[in-house]
JSON list of C-alpha atoms in Angstrom, two decimals:
[
{"chain": "J", "resi": 18, "resn": "MET", "atom": "CA", "xyz": [-7.62, -20.48, -22.14]},
{"chain": "J", "resi": 19, "resn": "SER", "atom": "CA", "xyz": [-9.64, -17.65, -20.78]},
{"chain": "J", "resi": 20, "resn": "GLY", "atom": "CA", "xyz": [-8.78, -14.11, -21.86]},
{"chain": "J", "resi": 21, "resn": "GLY", "atom": "CA", "xyz": [-9.67, -12.85, -18.39]},
{"chain": "J", "resi": 22, "resn": "LEU", "atom": "CA", "xyz": [-7.34, -15.37, -16.78]},
{"chain": "J", "resi": 23, "resn": "LEU", "atom": "CA", "xyz": [-4.54, -14.41, -19.16]},
{"chain": "J", "resi": 24, "resn": "LEU", "atom": "CA", "xyz": [-5.11, -10.76, -18.25]},
{"chain": "J", "resi": 25, "resn": "ALA", "atom": "CA", "xyz": [-5.00, -11.67, -14.55]},
{"chain": "J", "resi": 26, "resn": "VAL", "atom": "CA", "xyz": [-1.66, -13.46, -15.09]},
{"chain": "J", "resi": 27, "resn": "ALA", "atom": "CA", "xyz": [-0.27, -10.38, -16.86]},
{"chain": "J", "resi": 28, "resn": "ALA", "atom": "CA", "xyz": [-1.52, -8.02, -14.14]},
{"chain": "J", "resi": 29, "resn": "SER", "atom": "CA", "xyz": [-0.22, -10.23, -11.36]},
{"chain": "J", "resi": 30, "resn": "THR", "atom": "CA", "xyz": [3.17, -10.56, -13.05]},
{"chain": "J", "resi": 31, "resn": "ALA", "atom": "CA", "xyz": [3.40, -6.80, -13.62]},
{"chain": "J", "resi": 32, "resn": "ALA", "atom": "CA", "xyz": [2.49, -6.08, -9.99]},
{"chain": "J", "resi": 33, "resn": "THR", "atom": "CA", "xyz": [5.03, -8.64, -8.80]},
{"chain": "J", "resi": 34, "resn": "ALA", "atom": "CA", "xyz": [7.73, -7.11, -11.03]},
{"chain": "J", "resi": 35, "resn": "TYR", "atom": "CA", "xyz": [6.94, -3.68, -9.58]},
{"chain": "J", "resi": 36, "resn": "LEU", "atom": "CA", "xyz": [7.10, -5.01, -6.01]},
{"chain": "J", "resi": 37, "resn": "SER", "atom": "CA", "xyz": [10.35, -6.84, -6.78]},
{"chain": "J", "resi": 38, "resn": "THR", "atom": "CA", "xyz": [11.90, -3.66, -8.15]},
{"chain": "J", "resi": 39, "resn": "LEU", "atom": "CA", "xyz": [10.79, -1.77, -5.06]},
{"chain": "J", "resi": 40, "resn": "ASP", "atom": "CA", "xyz": [12.07, -4.50, -2.74]},
{"chain": "J", "resi": 41, "resn": "LEU", "atom": "CA", "xyz": [15.48, -4.64, -4.43]},
{"chain": "J", "resi": 42, "resn": "ALA", "atom": "CA", "xyz": [15.79, -0.85, -4.49]},
{"chain": "J", "resi": 43, "resn": "LEU", "atom": "CA", "xyz": [14.94, -0.66, -0.78]},
{"chain": "J", "resi": 44, "resn": "SER", "atom": "CA", "xyz": [17.41, -3.41, 0.05]},
{"chain": "J", "resi": 45, "resn": "GLN", "atom": "CA", "xyz": [20.20, -1.77, -1.95]},
{"chain": "J", "resi": 46, "resn": "SER", "atom": "CA", "xyz": [19.57, 1.80, -0.83]},
{"chain": "J", "resi": 47, "resn": "SER", "atom": "CA", "xyz": [21.84, 3.63, 1.57]},
{"chain": "J", "resi": 48, "resn": "ARG", "atom": "CA", "xyz": [20.67, 6.09, 4.17]},
{"chain": "J", "resi": 49, "resn": "THR", "atom": "CA", "xyz": [22.75, 8.90, 2.64]},
{"chain": "J", "resi": 50, "resn": "GLY", "atom": "CA", "xyz": [21.64, 8.23, -0.95]},
{"chain": "J", "resi": 51, "resn": "LEU", "atom": "CA", "xyz": [18.01, 7.99, 0.07]},
{"chain": "J", "resi": 52, "resn": "GLU", "atom": "CA", "xyz": [18.27, 11.17, 2.10]},
{"chain": "J", "resi": 53, "resn": "GLN", "atom": "CA", "xyz": [19.72, 12.99, -0.94]},
{"chain": "J", "resi": 54, "resn": "ALA", "atom": "CA", "xyz": [17.02, 11.63, -3.27]},
{"chain": "J", "resi": 55, "resn": "LEU", "atom": "CA", "xyz": [14.27, 12.73, -0.90]},
{"chain": "J", "resi": 56, "resn": "ASP", "atom": "CA", "xyz": [15.89, 16.16, -0.48]},
{"chain": "J", "resi": 57, "resn": "GLU", "atom": "CA", "xyz": [16.14, 16.62, -4.29]},
{"chain": "J", "resi": 58, "resn": "ARG", "atom": "CA", "xyz": [12.40, 15.98, -4.53]},
{"chain": "J", "resi": 59, "resn": "GLY", "atom": "CA", "xyz": [11.63, 18.31, -1.61]},
{"chain": "J", "resi": 60, "resn": "ARG", "atom": "CA", "xyz": [10.24, 15.36, 0.37]},
{"chain": "J", "resi": 61, "resn": "LEU", "atom": "CA", "xyz": [12.88, 14.93, 3.06]},
{"chain": "J", "resi": 62, "resn": "GLU", "atom": "CA", "xyz": [10.86, 16.55, 5.82]},
{"chain": "J", "resi": 63, "resn": "ARG", "atom": "CA", "xyz": [7.60, 14.79, 4.93]},
{"chain": "J", "resi": 64, "resn": "SER", "atom": "CA", "xyz": [9.03, 11.40, 3.94]},
{"chain": "J", "resi": 65, "resn": "GLY", "atom": "CA", "xyz": [12.11, 11.18, 6.12]},
{"chain": "J", "resi": 66, "resn": "TRP", "atom": "CA", "xyz": [10.37, 8.63, 8.35]},
{"chain": "J", "resi": 67, "resn": "ILE", "atom": "CA", "xyz": [11.44, 5.94, 5.90]},
{"chain": "J", "resi": 68, "resn": "LEU", "atom": "CA", "xyz": [15.07, 6.45, 6.90]},
{"chain": "J", "resi": 69, "resn": "GLU", "atom": "CA", "xyz": [14.23, 5.13, 10.37]},
{"chain": "J", "resi": 70, "resn": "VAL", "atom": "CA", "xyz": [12.06, 2.17, 9.32]},
{"chain": "J", "resi": 71, "resn": "ARG", "atom": "CA", "xyz": [13.78, 1.06, 6.12]},
{"chain": "J", "resi": 72, "resn": "GLU", "atom": "CA", "xyz": [14.36, -2.48, 7.38]},
{"chain": "J", "resi": 73, "resn": "GLU", "atom": "CA", "xyz": [10.70, -2.93, 8.34]},
{"chain": "J", "resi": 74, "resn": "ALA", "atom": "CA", "xyz": [9.69, -1.50, 4.96]},
{"chain": "J", "resi": 75, "resn": "VAL", "atom": "CA", "xyz": [11.91, -4.08, 3.22]},
{"chain": "J", "resi": 76, "resn": "HIS", "atom": "CA", "xyz": [10.11, -6.86, 5.10]},
{"chain": "J", "resi": 77, "resn": "ALA", "atom": "CA", "xyz": [6.68, -5.40, 4.28]},
{"chain": "J", "resi": 78, "resn": "VAL", "atom": "CA", "xyz": [7.40, -5.05, 0.56]},
{"chain": "J", "resi": 79, "resn": "SER", "atom": "CA", "xyz": [8.95, -8.52, 0.55]},
{"chain": "J", "resi": 80, "resn": "LEU", "atom": "CA", "xyz": [5.74, -9.96, 2.02]},
{"chain": "J", "resi": 81, "resn": "PHE", "atom": "CA", "xyz": [3.62, -8.50, -0.77]},
{"chain": "J", "resi": 82, "resn": "ARG", "atom": "CA", "xyz": [6.19, -9.53, -3.39]},
{"chain": "J", "resi": 83, "resn": "THR", "atom": "CA", "xyz": [5.88, -13.10, -2.08]},
{"chain": "J", "resi": 84, "resn": "ILE", "atom": "CA", "xyz": [2.09, -12.92, -2.27]},
{"chain": "J", "resi": 85, "resn": "GLY", "atom": "CA", "xyz": [2.47, -11.72, -5.87]},
{"chain": "J", "resi": 86, "resn": "ARG", "atom": "CA", "xyz": [4.74, -14.60, -6.81]},
{"chain": "J", "resi": 87, "resn": "VAL", "atom": "CA", "xyz": [2.40, -17.18, -5.31]},
{"chain": "J", "resi": 88, "resn": "SER", "atom": "CA", "xyz": [-0.54, -15.51, -7.08]},
{"chain": "J", "resi": 89, "resn": "CYS", "atom": "CA", "xyz": [1.31, -15.71, -10.40]},
{"chain": "J", "resi": 90, "resn": "PHE", "atom": "CA", "xyz": [1.97, -19.40, -9.88]},
{"chain": "J", "resi": 91, "resn": "MET", "atom": "CA", "xyz": [-1.65, -20.11, -8.95]},
{"chain": "J", "resi": 92, "resn": "LEU", "atom": "CA", "xyz": [-3.02, -18.15, -11.91]},
{"chain": "J", "resi": 93, "resn": "ILE", "atom": "CA", "xyz": [-0.66, -19.91, -14.33]},
{"chain": "J", "resi": 94, "resn": "LEU", "atom": "CA", "xyz": [-1.76, -23.23, -12.82]},
{"chain": "J", "resi": 95, "resn": "LEU", "atom": "CA", "xyz": [-5.40, -22.29, -13.48]},
{"chain": "J", "resi": 96, "resn": "LEU", "atom": "CA", "xyz": [-4.43, -21.28, -17.00]},
{"chain": "J", "resi": 97, "resn": "PHE", "atom": "CA", "xyz": [-2.99, -24.75, -17.74]},
{"chain": "J", "resi": 98, "resn": "ALA", "atom": "CA", "xyz": [-5.32, -26.87, -15.59]},
{"chain": "J", "resi": 99, "resn": "GLY", "atom": "CA", "xyz": [-8.53, -25.09, -16.43]},
{"chain": "J", "resi": 100, "resn": "THR", "atom": "CA", "xyz": [-11.42, -24.33, -14.13]},
{"chain": "J", "resi": 101, "resn": "GLY", "atom": "CA", "xyz": [-14.74, -25.87, -13.28]},
{"chain": "J", "resi": 102, "resn": "ALA", "atom": "CA", "xyz": [-15.75, -29.29, -14.60]},
{"chain": "J", "resi": 103, "resn": "ASP", "atom": "CA", "xyz": [-13.08, -29.16, -17.34]},
{"chain": "J", "resi": 104, "resn": "ALA", "atom": "CA", "xyz": [-10.20, -28.77, -14.86]},
{"chain": "J", "resi": 105, "resn": "ARG", "atom": "CA", "xyz": [-7.52, -31.43, -14.98]},
{"chain": "J", "resi": 106, "resn": "LEU", "atom": "CA", "xyz": [-4.45, -31.66, -12.81]},
{"chain": "J", "resi": 107, "resn": "ASP", "atom": "CA", "xyz": [-1.82, -34.13, -13.87]},
{"chain": "J", "resi": 108, "resn": "ALA", "atom": "CA", "xyz": [1.97, -34.36, -14.00]},
{"chain": "J", "resi": 109, "resn": "THR", "atom": "CA", "xyz": [2.13, -32.60, -17.37]},
{"chain": "J", "resi": 110, "resn": "THR", "atom": "CA", "xyz": [0.01, -29.69, -16.17]},
{"chain": "J", "resi": 111, "resn": "VAL", "atom": "CA", "xyz": [2.07, -29.28, -13.02]},
{"chain": "J", "resi": 112, "resn": "THR", "atom": "CA", "xyz": [5.34, -29.49, -14.97]},
{"chain": "J", "resi": 113, "resn": "LEU", "atom": "CA", "xyz": [4.16, -26.89, -17.50]},
{"chain": "J", "resi": 114, "resn": "THR", "atom": "CA", "xyz": [3.02, -24.65, -14.65]},
{"chain": "J", "resi": 115, "resn": "VAL", "atom": "CA", "xyz": [6.31, -24.91, -12.78]},
{"chain": "J", "resi": 116, "resn": "VAL", "atom": "CA", "xyz": [8.47, -24.32, -15.87]},
{"chain": "J", "resi": 117, "resn": "THR", "atom": "CA", "xyz": [6.34, -21.41, -17.11]},
{"chain": "J", "resi": 118, "resn": "SER", "atom": "CA", "xyz": [6.10, -19.82, -13.66]},
{"chain": "J", "resi": 119, "resn": "VAL", "atom": "CA", "xyz": [9.79, -20.14, -12.91]},
{"chain": "J", "resi": 120, "resn": "LEU", "atom": "CA", "xyz": [10.90, -18.69, -16.25]},
{"chain": "J", "resi": 121, "resn": "THR", "atom": "CA", "xyz": [8.30, -15.91, -16.20]},
{"chain": "J", "resi": 122, "resn": "LEU", "atom": "CA", "xyz": [8.99, -14.87, -12.62]},
{"chain": "J", "resi": 123, "resn": "TRP", "atom": "CA", "xyz": [12.75, -15.28, -12.94]},
{"chain": "J", "resi": 124, "resn": "PHE", "atom": "CA", "xyz": [12.93, -12.91, -15.89]},
{"chain": "J", "resi": 125, "resn": "LEU", "atom": "CA", "xyz": [10.05, -10.47, -15.30]},
{"chain": "J", "resi": 126, "resn": "ALA", "atom": "CA", "xyz": [10.18, -10.37, -11.49]},
{"chain": "J", "resi": 127, "resn": "GLY", "atom": "CA", "xyz": [13.88, -11.10, -11.02]},
{"chain": "J", "resi": 128, "resn": "VAL", "atom": "CA", "xyz": [16.24, -10.11, -13.82]},
{"chain": "J", "resi": 129, "resn": "LEU", "atom": "CA", "xyz": [14.44, -6.98, -15.07]},
{"chain": "J", "resi": 130, "resn": "PRO", "atom": "CA", "xyz": [13.70, -5.56, -11.59]},
{"chain": "J", "resi": 131, "resn": "ALA", "atom": "CA", "xyz": [17.31, -6.16, -10.53]},
{"chain": "J", "resi": 132, "resn": "ALA", "atom": "CA", "xyz": [18.59, -4.16, -13.50]},
{"chain": "J", "resi": 133, "resn": "VAL", "atom": "CA", "xyz": [16.16, -1.30, -12.90]},
{"chain": "J", "resi": 134, "resn": "ALA", "atom": "CA", "xyz": [16.81, -1.23, -9.15]},
{"chain": "J", "resi": 135, "resn": "ARG", "atom": "CA", "xyz": [20.56, -1.28, -9.67]},
{"chain": "J", "resi": 136, "resn": "HIS", "atom": "CA", "xyz": [20.46, 1.85, -11.83]},
{"chain": "J", "resi": 137, "resn": "LYS", "atom": "CA", "xyz": [17.69, 3.85, -10.14]},
{"chain": "J", "resi": 138, "resn": "THR", "atom": "CA", "xyz": [17.88, 2.65, -6.53]},
{"chain": "J", "resi": 139, "resn": "HIS", "atom": "CA", "xyz": [17.27, 5.82, -4.53]},
{"chain": "J", "resi": 140, "resn": "GLY", "atom": "CA", "xyz": [14.96, 7.44, -7.08]},
{"chain": "J", "resi": 141, "resn": "ILE", "atom": "CA", "xyz": [12.66, 4.42, -7.03]},
{"chain": "J", "resi": 142, "resn": "VAL", "atom": "CA", "xyz": [12.41, 4.45, -3.24]},
{"chain": "J", "resi": 143, "resn": "ALA", "atom": "CA", "xyz": [11.97, 8.23, -3.03]},
{"chain": "J", "resi": 144, "resn": "ALA", "atom": "CA", "xyz": [9.21, 8.17, -5.65]},
{"chain": "J", "resi": 145, "resn": "ASN", "atom": "CA", "xyz": [7.33, 5.39, -3.87]},
{"chain": "J", "resi": 146, "resn": "VAL", "atom": "CA", "xyz": [7.44, 6.46, -0.22]},
{"chain": "J", "resi": 147, "resn": "PRO", "atom": "CA", "xyz": [3.62, 6.83, 0.12]},
{"chain": "J", "resi": 148, "resn": "PHE", "atom": "CA", "xyz": [3.09, 3.35, -1.35]},
{"chain": "J", "resi": 149, "resn": "ILE", "atom": "CA", "xyz": [5.82, 1.92, 0.89]},
{"chain": "J", "resi": 150, "resn": "ARG", "atom": "CA", "xyz": [4.08, 3.48, 3.89]},
{"chain": "J", "resi": 151, "resn": "LEU", "atom": "CA", "xyz": [0.78, 1.83, 2.88]},
{"chain": "J", "resi": 152, "resn": "LEU", "atom": "CA", "xyz": [2.43, -1.57, 2.49]},
{"chain": "J", "resi": 153, "resn": "THR", "atom": "CA", "xyz": [4.20, -1.17, 5.83]},
{"chain": "J", "resi": 154, "resn": "LEU", "atom": "CA", "xyz": [0.92, -0.32, 7.56]},
{"chain": "J", "resi": 155, "resn": "LEU", "atom": "CA", "xyz": [-0.87, -3.26, 5.94]},
{"chain": "J", "resi": 156, "resn": "ALA", "atom": "CA", "xyz": [1.93, -5.62, 6.99]},
{"chain": "J", "resi": 157, "resn": "THR", "atom": "CA", "xyz": [2.10, -4.40, 10.60]},
{"chain": "J", "resi": 158, "resn": "PRO", "atom": "CA", "xyz": [0.78, -7.65, 12.17]},
{"chain": "J", "resi": 159, "resn": "PHE", "atom": "CA", "xyz": [3.34, -9.67, 10.22]},
{"chain": "J", "resi": 160, "resn": "LEU", "atom": "CA", "xyz": [6.13, -7.24, 11.05]},
{"chain": "J", "resi": 161, "resn": "ALA", "atom": "CA", "xyz": [5.52, -7.95, 14.75]},
{"chain": "J", "resi": 162, "resn": "ALA", "atom": "CA", "xyz": [6.36, -11.61, 14.07]},
{"chain": "J", "resi": 163, "resn": "VAL", "atom": "CA", "xyz": [9.50, -10.51, 12.21]},
{"chain": "J", "resi": 164, "resn": "ALA", "atom": "CA", "xyz": [10.54, -8.41, 15.22]},
{"chain": "J", "resi": 165, "resn": "LEU", "atom": "CA", "xyz": [10.06, -11.42, 17.53]},
{"chain": "J", "resi": 166, "resn": "ALA", "atom": "CA", "xyz": [12.14, -13.64, 15.25]},
{"chain": "J", "resi": 167, "resn": "ASP", "atom": "CA", "xyz": [14.80, -10.95, 15.03]},
{"chain": "J", "resi": 168, "resn": "GLU", "atom": "CA", "xyz": [15.01, -10.65, 18.81]},
{"chain": "J", "resi": 169, "resn": "ALA", "atom": "CA", "xyz": [15.20, -14.42, 19.24]},
{"chain": "J", "resi": 170, "resn": "ALA", "atom": "CA", "xyz": [18.13, -14.71, 16.83]}
]
């Protein structure tokens, strides 16, 4: 086991937990509650744009949360299978990877973020508006596909 790979798993899991918390908070937020949280921080005028694009922001954050989860799985697979000439991929390695990934992501990127988001919903969103804007801009090409699917439904 490589220390660098273990660190990468920890960083990826932490980032995924953060994105999961943000995604859940965005999904659970109400327009009124978010408006109040932004106003309390003196950011309503500057960050009020999020009130109009909240649904697109949810899809953008969800995209990066998904990338984080897949990254965690792949890094845990590398942790168990190894790299280079020593790498081995067998049923045991895959089983260990799946079990470890599911339990890790379920608790650290599912249970914990849900609890945090449930109690600090609007504050989390209001504090992260610049980051949400960045994610929304980065996901713009994918959001166009979401809009097409939404119209077709």
